[in-house]
Short mmCIF file of C-alpha atoms in Angstrom, two decimals:
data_model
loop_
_atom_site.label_atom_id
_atom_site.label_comp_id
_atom_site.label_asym_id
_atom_site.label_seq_id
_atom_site.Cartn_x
_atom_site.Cartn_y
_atom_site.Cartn_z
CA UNK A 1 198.94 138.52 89.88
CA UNK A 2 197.55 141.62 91.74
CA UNK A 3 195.96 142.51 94.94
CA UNK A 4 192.62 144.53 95.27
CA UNK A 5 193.47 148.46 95.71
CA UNK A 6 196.94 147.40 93.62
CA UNK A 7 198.04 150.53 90.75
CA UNK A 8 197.41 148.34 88.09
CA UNK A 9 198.89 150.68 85.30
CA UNK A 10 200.67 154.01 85.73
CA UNK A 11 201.47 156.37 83.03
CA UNK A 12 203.53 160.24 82.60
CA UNK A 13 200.79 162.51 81.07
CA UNK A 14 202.69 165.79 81.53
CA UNK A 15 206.17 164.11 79.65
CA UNK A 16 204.63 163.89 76.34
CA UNK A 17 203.15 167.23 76.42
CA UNK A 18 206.79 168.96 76.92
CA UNK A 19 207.83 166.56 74.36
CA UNK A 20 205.48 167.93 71.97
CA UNK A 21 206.52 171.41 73.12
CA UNK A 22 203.14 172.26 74.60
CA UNK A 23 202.61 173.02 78.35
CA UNK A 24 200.98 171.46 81.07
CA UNK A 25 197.41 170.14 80.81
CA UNK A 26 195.56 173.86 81.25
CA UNK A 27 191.72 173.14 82.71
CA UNK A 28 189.13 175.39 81.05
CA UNK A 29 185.28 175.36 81.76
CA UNK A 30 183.38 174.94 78.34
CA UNK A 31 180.93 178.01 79.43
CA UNK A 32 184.23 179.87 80.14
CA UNK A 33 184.84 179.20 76.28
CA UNK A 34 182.06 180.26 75.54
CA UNK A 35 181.85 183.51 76.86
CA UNK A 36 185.48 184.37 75.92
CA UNK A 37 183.56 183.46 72.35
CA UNK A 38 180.94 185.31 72.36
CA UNK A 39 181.73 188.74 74.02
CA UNK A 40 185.48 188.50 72.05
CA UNK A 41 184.94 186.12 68.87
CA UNK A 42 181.51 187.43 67.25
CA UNK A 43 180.34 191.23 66.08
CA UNK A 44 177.44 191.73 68.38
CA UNK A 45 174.27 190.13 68.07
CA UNK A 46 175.36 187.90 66.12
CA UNK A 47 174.79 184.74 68.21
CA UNK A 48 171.51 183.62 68.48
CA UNK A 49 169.32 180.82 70.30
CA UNK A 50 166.90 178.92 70.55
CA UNK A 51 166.99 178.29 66.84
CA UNK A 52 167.80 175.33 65.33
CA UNK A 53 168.55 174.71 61.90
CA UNK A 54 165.61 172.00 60.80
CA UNK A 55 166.72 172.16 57.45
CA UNK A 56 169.08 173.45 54.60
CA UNK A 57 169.49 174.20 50.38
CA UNK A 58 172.13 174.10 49.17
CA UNK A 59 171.91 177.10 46.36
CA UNK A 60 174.78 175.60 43.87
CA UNK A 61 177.03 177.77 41.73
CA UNK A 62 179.02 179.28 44.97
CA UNK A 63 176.14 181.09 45.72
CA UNK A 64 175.87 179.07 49.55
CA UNK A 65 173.45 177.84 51.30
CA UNK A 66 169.52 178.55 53.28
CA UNK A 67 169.21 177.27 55.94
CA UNK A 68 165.49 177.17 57.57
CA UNK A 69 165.08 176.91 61.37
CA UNK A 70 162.99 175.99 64.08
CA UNK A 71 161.10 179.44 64.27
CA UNK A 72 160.42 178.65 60.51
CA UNK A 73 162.76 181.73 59.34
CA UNK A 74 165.36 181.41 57.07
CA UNK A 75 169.40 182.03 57.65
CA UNK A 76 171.88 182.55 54.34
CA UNK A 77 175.49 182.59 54.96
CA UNK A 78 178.51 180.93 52.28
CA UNK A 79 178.95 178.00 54.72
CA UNK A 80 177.00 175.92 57.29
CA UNK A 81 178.81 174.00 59.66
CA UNK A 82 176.57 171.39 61.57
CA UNK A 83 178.20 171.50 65.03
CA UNK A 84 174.84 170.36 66.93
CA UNK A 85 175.60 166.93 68.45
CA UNK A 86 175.27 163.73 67.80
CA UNK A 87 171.85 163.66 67.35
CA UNK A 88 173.14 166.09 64.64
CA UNK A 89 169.88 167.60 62.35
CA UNK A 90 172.22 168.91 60.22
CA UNK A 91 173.89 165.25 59.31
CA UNK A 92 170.38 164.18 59.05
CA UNK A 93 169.78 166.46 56.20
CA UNK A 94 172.87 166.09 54.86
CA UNK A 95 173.06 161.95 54.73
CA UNK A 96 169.72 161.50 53.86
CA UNK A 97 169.09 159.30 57.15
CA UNK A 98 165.22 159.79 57.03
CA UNK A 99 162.29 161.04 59.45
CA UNK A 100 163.21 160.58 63.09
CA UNK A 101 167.50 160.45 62.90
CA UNK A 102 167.89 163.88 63.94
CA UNK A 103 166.57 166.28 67.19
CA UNK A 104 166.75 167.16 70.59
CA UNK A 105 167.81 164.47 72.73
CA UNK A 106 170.07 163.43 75.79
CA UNK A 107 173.91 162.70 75.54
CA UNK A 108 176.82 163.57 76.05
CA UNK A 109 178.85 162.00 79.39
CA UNK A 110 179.29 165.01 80.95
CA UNK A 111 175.17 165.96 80.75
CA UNK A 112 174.62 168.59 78.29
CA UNK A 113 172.49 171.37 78.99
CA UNK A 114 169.11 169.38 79.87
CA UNK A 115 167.84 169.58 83.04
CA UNK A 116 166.65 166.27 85.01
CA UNK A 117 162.89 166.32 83.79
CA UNK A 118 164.51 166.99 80.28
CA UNK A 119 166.83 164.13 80.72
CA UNK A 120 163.95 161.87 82.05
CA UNK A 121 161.41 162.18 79.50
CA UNK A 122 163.41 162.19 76.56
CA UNK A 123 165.32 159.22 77.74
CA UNK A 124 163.19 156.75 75.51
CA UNK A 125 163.08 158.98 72.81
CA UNK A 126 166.48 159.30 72.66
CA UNK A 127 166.78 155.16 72.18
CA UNK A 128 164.34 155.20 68.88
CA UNK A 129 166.77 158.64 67.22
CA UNK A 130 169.42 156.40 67.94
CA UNK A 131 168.37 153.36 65.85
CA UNK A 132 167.58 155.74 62.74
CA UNK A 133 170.67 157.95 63.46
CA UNK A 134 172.93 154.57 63.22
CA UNK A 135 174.72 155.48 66.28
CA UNK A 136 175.71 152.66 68.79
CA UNK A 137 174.92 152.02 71.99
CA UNK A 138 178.02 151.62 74.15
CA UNK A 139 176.42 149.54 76.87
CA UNK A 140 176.65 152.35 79.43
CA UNK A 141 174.43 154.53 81.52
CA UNK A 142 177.31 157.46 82.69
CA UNK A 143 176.64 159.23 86.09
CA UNK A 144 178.57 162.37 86.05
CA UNK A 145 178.95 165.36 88.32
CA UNK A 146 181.79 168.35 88.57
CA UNK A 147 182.32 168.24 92.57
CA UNK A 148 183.70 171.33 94.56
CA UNK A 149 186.21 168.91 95.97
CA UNK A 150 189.99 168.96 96.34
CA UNK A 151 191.03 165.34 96.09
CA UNK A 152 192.66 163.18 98.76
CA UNK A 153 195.20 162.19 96.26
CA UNK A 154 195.51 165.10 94.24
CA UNK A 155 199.25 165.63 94.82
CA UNK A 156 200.18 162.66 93.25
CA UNK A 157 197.35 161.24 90.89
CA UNK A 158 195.37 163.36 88.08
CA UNK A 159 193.49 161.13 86.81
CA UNK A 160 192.71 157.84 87.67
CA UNK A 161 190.19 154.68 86.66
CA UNK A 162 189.12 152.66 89.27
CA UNK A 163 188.06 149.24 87.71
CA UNK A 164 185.48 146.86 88.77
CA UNK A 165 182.93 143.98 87.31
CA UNK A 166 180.04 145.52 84.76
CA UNK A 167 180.87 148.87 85.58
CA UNK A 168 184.06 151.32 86.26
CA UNK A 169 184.57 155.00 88.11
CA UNK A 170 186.65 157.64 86.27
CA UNK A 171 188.45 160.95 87.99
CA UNK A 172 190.25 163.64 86.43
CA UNK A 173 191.23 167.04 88.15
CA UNK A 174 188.76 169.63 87.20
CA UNK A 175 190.81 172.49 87.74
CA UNK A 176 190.32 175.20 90.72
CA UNK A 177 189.98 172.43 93.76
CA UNK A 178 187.64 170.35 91.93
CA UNK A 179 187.41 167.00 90.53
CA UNK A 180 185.14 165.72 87.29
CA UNK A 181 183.91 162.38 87.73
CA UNK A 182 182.18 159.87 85.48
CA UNK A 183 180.42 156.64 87.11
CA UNK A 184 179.90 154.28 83.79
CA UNK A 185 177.64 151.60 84.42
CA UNK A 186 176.72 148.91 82.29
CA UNK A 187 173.19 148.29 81.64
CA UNK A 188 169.99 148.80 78.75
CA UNK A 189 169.61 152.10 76.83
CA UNK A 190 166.40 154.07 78.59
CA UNK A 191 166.59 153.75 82.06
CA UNK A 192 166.05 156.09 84.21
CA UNK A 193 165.88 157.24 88.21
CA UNK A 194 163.25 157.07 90.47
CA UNK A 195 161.49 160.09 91.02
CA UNK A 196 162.60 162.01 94.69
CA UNK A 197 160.67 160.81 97.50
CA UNK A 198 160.04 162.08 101.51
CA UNK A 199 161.72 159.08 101.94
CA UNK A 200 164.47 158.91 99.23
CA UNK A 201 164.90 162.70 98.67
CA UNK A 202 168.35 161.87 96.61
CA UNK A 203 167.72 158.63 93.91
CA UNK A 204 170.83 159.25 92.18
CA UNK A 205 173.14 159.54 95.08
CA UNK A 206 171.47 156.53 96.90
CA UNK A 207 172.12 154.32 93.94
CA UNK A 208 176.03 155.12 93.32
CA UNK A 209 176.50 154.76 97.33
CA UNK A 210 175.44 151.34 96.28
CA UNK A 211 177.11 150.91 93.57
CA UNK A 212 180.16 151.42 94.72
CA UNK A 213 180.24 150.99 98.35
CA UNK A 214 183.70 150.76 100.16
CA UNK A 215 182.32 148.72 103.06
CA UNK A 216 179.36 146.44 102.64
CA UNK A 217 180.08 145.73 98.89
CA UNK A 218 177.75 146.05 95.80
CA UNK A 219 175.19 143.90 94.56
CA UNK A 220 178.24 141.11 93.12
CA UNK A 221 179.83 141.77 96.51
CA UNK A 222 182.52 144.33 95.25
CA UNK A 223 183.91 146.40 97.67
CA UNK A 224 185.09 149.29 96.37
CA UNK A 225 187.76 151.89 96.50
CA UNK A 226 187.16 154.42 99.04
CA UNK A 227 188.01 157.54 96.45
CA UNK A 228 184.70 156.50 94.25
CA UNK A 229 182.49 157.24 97.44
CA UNK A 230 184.77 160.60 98.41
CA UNK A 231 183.91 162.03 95.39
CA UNK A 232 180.21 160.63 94.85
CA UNK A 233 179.35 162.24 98.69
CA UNK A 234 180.83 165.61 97.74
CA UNK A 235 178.31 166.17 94.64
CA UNK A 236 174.71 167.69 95.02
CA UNK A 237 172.30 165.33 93.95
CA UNK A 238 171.30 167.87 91.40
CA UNK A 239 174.59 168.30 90.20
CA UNK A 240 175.35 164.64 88.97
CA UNK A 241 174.14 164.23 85.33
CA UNK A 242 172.82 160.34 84.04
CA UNK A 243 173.22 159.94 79.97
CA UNK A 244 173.40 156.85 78.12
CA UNK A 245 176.55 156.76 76.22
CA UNK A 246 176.20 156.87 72.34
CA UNK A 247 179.48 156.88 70.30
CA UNK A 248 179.41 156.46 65.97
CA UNK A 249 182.30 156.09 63.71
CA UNK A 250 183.55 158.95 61.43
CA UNK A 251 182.75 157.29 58.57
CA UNK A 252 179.07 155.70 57.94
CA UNK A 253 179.33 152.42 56.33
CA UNK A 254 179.00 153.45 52.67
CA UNK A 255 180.65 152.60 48.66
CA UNK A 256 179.78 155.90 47.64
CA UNK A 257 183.20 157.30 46.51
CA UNK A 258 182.24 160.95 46.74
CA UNK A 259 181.49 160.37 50.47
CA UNK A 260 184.79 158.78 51.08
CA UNK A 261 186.35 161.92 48.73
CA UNK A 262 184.37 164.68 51.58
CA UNK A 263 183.40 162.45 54.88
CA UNK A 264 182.05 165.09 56.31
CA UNK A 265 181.09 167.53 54.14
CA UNK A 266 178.43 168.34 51.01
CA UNK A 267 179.02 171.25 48.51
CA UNK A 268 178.91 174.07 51.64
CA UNK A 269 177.63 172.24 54.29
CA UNK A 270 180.04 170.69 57.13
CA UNK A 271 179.80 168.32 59.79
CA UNK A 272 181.84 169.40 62.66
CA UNK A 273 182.48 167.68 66.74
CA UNK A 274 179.80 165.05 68.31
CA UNK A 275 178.06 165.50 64.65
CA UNK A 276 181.17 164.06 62.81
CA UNK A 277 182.91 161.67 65.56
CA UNK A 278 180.74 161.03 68.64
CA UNK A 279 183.07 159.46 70.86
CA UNK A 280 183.34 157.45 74.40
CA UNK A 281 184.53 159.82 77.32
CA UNK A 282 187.57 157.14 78.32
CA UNK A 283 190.36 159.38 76.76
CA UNK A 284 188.66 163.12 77.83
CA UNK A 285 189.02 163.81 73.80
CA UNK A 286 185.27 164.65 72.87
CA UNK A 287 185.92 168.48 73.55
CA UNK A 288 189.48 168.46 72.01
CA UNK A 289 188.59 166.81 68.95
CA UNK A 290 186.04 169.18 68.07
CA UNK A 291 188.63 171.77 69.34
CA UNK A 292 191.20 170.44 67.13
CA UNK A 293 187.91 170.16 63.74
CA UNK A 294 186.99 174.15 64.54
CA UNK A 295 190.84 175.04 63.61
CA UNK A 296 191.35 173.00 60.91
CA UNK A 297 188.37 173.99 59.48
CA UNK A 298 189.32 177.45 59.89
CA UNK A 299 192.55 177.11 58.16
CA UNK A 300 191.16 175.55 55.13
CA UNK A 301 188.51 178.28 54.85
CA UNK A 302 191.59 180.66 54.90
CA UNK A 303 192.67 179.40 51.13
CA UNK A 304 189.17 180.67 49.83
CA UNK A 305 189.31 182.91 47.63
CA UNK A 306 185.45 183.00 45.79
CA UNK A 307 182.79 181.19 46.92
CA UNK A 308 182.77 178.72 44.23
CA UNK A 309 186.35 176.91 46.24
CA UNK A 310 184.53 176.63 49.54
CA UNK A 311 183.17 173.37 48.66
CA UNK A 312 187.12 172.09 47.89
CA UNK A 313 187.99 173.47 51.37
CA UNK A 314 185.30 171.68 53.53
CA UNK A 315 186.12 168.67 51.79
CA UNK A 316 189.96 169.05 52.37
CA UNK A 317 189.03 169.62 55.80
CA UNK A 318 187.16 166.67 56.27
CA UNK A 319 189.45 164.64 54.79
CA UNK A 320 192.61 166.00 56.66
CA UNK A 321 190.24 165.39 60.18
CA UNK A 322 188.60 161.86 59.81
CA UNK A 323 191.47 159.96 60.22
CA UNK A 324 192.90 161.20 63.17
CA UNK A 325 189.24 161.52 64.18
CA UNK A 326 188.72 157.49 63.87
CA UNK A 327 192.01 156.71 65.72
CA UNK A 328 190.88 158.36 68.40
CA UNK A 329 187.25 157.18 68.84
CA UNK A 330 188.78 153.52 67.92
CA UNK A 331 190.66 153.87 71.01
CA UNK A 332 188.50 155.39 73.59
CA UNK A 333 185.44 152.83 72.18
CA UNK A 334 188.19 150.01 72.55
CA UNK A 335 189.26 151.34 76.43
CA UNK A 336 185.48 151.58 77.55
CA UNK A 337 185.09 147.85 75.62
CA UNK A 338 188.51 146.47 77.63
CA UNK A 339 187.46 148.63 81.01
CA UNK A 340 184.28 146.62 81.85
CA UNK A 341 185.60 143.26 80.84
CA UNK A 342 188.67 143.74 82.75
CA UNK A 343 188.22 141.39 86.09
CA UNK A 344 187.26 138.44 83.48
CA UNK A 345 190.36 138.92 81.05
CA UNK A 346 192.33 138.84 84.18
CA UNK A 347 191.67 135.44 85.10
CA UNK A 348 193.03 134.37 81.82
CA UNK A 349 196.59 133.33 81.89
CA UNK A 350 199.01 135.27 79.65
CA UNK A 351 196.15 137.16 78.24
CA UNK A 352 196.22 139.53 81.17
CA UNK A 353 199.32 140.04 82.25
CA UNK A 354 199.88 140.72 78.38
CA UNK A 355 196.89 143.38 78.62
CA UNK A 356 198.45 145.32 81.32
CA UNK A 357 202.48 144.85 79.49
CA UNK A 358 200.68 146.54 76.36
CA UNK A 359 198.60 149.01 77.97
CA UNK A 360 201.77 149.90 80.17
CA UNK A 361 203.87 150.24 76.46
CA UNK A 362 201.11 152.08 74.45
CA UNK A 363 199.72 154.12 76.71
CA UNK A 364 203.17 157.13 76.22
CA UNK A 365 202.16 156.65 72.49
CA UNK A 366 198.57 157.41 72.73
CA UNK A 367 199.17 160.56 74.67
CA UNK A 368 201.70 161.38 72.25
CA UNK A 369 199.71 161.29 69.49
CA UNK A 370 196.76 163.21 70.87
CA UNK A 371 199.53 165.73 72.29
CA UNK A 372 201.24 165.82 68.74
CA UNK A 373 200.22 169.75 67.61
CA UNK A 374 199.50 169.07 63.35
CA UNK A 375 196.13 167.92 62.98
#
């Protein structure tokens, strides 16, 4: 049905945008965002780190909320939103998930802000806050590196999966003459890298050359795609990022009606991004989702008029968000589920040529629905 280095599926991701009225795909750094944030979006002094909310009160009556942090002071504002991750201490709190379901750990595909002996030692740890955080495990270890690279393909292709067995190699332009690249490998929660050596100075990058070698093959005798290896040789070993891949539905699995009533939300306390809807990185939608949470958010705290409504507005806005929320995580979980499994589907007649026919037919809605501006 195909040959190897065959375009399996090709899809228009600028159309739908100008459908939608919106313009091109604009790439923006997240520290960029950050900066423009802080020096333009705060009064100064306002931001402050290294000081994590541990815990909150609720003080009833519109009156808001305490939160105490990691420095053991105490914060009082009319609203906490709990943007801190998926290992989210504020969703610990607010759920009621028990010692151990909340904290510092690693995620996030494309690294975070831990450094490599970070990353290393909290790689276990970050297995056990999973189990009482009831997130799932995807099944993949993600490699991931931002490499000062102009593509050889970049006049034609944006972004591009290359597919092969137990694992698959993701591209997307990065904006400025550089491409973002995830390497998703399927294997146990925990591992991690050898430590650098005299004689292995660069663990990571000797293991993806491996992995996805173009000449000798991998370990199943794979040869792969030139363009994985193009990419993988222009990133610094210290540079390329390994996470295990934790996503979580919006909703947790509950028959309490008031949590179905305000998903994410309790009295003035809000769940917001990775906290809410941790999410594969398949469809590049973890950063616009929370993008796309931070301004509805902001709209609904708009209507509020006394402190006593902000409770109505968070759970408005949580309501509004989750479903679009678990439409989108259904998909990208679903993608990075179909990805890995592809080579064995395809041997399967009429299933696979029927998965490509429907990929090739939904993939124009899909983008039109993320691109679609009322969220």
């Amino acid at each position: 049905l195909y040959d190897r280095g065959d375009w399996l599926v090709r899809f228009d991701t600028i159309g739908p945008a100008l459908e939608a009225g919106l313009p091109a795909t604009v790439v923006v750094d997240r520290p960029v965002i950050q900066q423009i944030l802080v020096e333009h979006g705060f009064p100064a002094g306002t931001v402050r780190i290294k000081s994590r909310v541990e815990a909150f009160e609720d003080l009833g009556d519109g009156r808001g909320v305490v939160a105490t942090l990691s420095d053991g002071s105490k914060a009082y504002a009319d609203v906490l939103v709990g943007a801190d991750g998926v290992w989210s201490q504020v969703r610990k709190v607010m759920h009621g998930l028990g010692e151990g379901a909340g904290g510092f750990a690693a995620s996030g595909a494309a690294g975070g802000a831990l450094d490599e002996a970070e990353a290393r030692r909290l790689a276990q740890e970050t297995v056990r806050i999973a189990a009482r955080a009831d997130r799932r495990f995807s099944g993949f270890t993600c490699y991931a590196a931002l490499a000062p690279h102009r593509a050889s393909n970049i006049e034609d292709v944006s972004y591009q999966i290359l597919l092969g067995e137990k694992k698959y190699f993701v591209s997307t332009d990065g904006g400025g003459e550089r491409q973002q690249w995830f390497a998703l490998i399927r294997e146990p929660a925990g591992g991690v890298d050898p430590e650098p050596t005299d004689q292995d100075p660069h663990p990571k990058l000797t293991r993806l050359r491996r992995e996805f070698s173009c000449t000798e093959g991998d370990a199943d005798g794979n040869v792969w795609d030139p363009f994985a290896l193009e990419l993988i040789n222009a990133s610094d070993e210290a540079d390329i990022k390994r996470r295990d891949l934790y996503d979580g539905a919006p909703l947790l699995a509950t028959w309490d009606v008031r949590r179905w009533l305000a998903p994410w939300s309790k009295g003035p306390v809000a769940l917001c991004g990775d906290a809410a809807h941790p999410m594969m990185p398949n469809l590049g939608q973890g950063g616009c989702q929370s993008t796309e949470d931070g301004y509805r958010l902001a709209e609904e705290l708009a209507t509020v008029r006394h402190t006593g409504g902000t409770a109505s507005a968070l759970s408005r806005y949580s309501r509004v968000r989750v479903i679009r929320t678990a439409i989108v995580q259904g998909f990208a979980q679903l993608g990075s589920d179909l990805l890995v499994d592809f080579d064995l589907m395809m041997t399967i007649p009429v299933l696979g040529p029927f998965f490509l026919t429907m990929t090739q037919l939904s993939m124009p809605w899909v983008l039109r629905f993320l691109y679609t501006a009322k969220f």
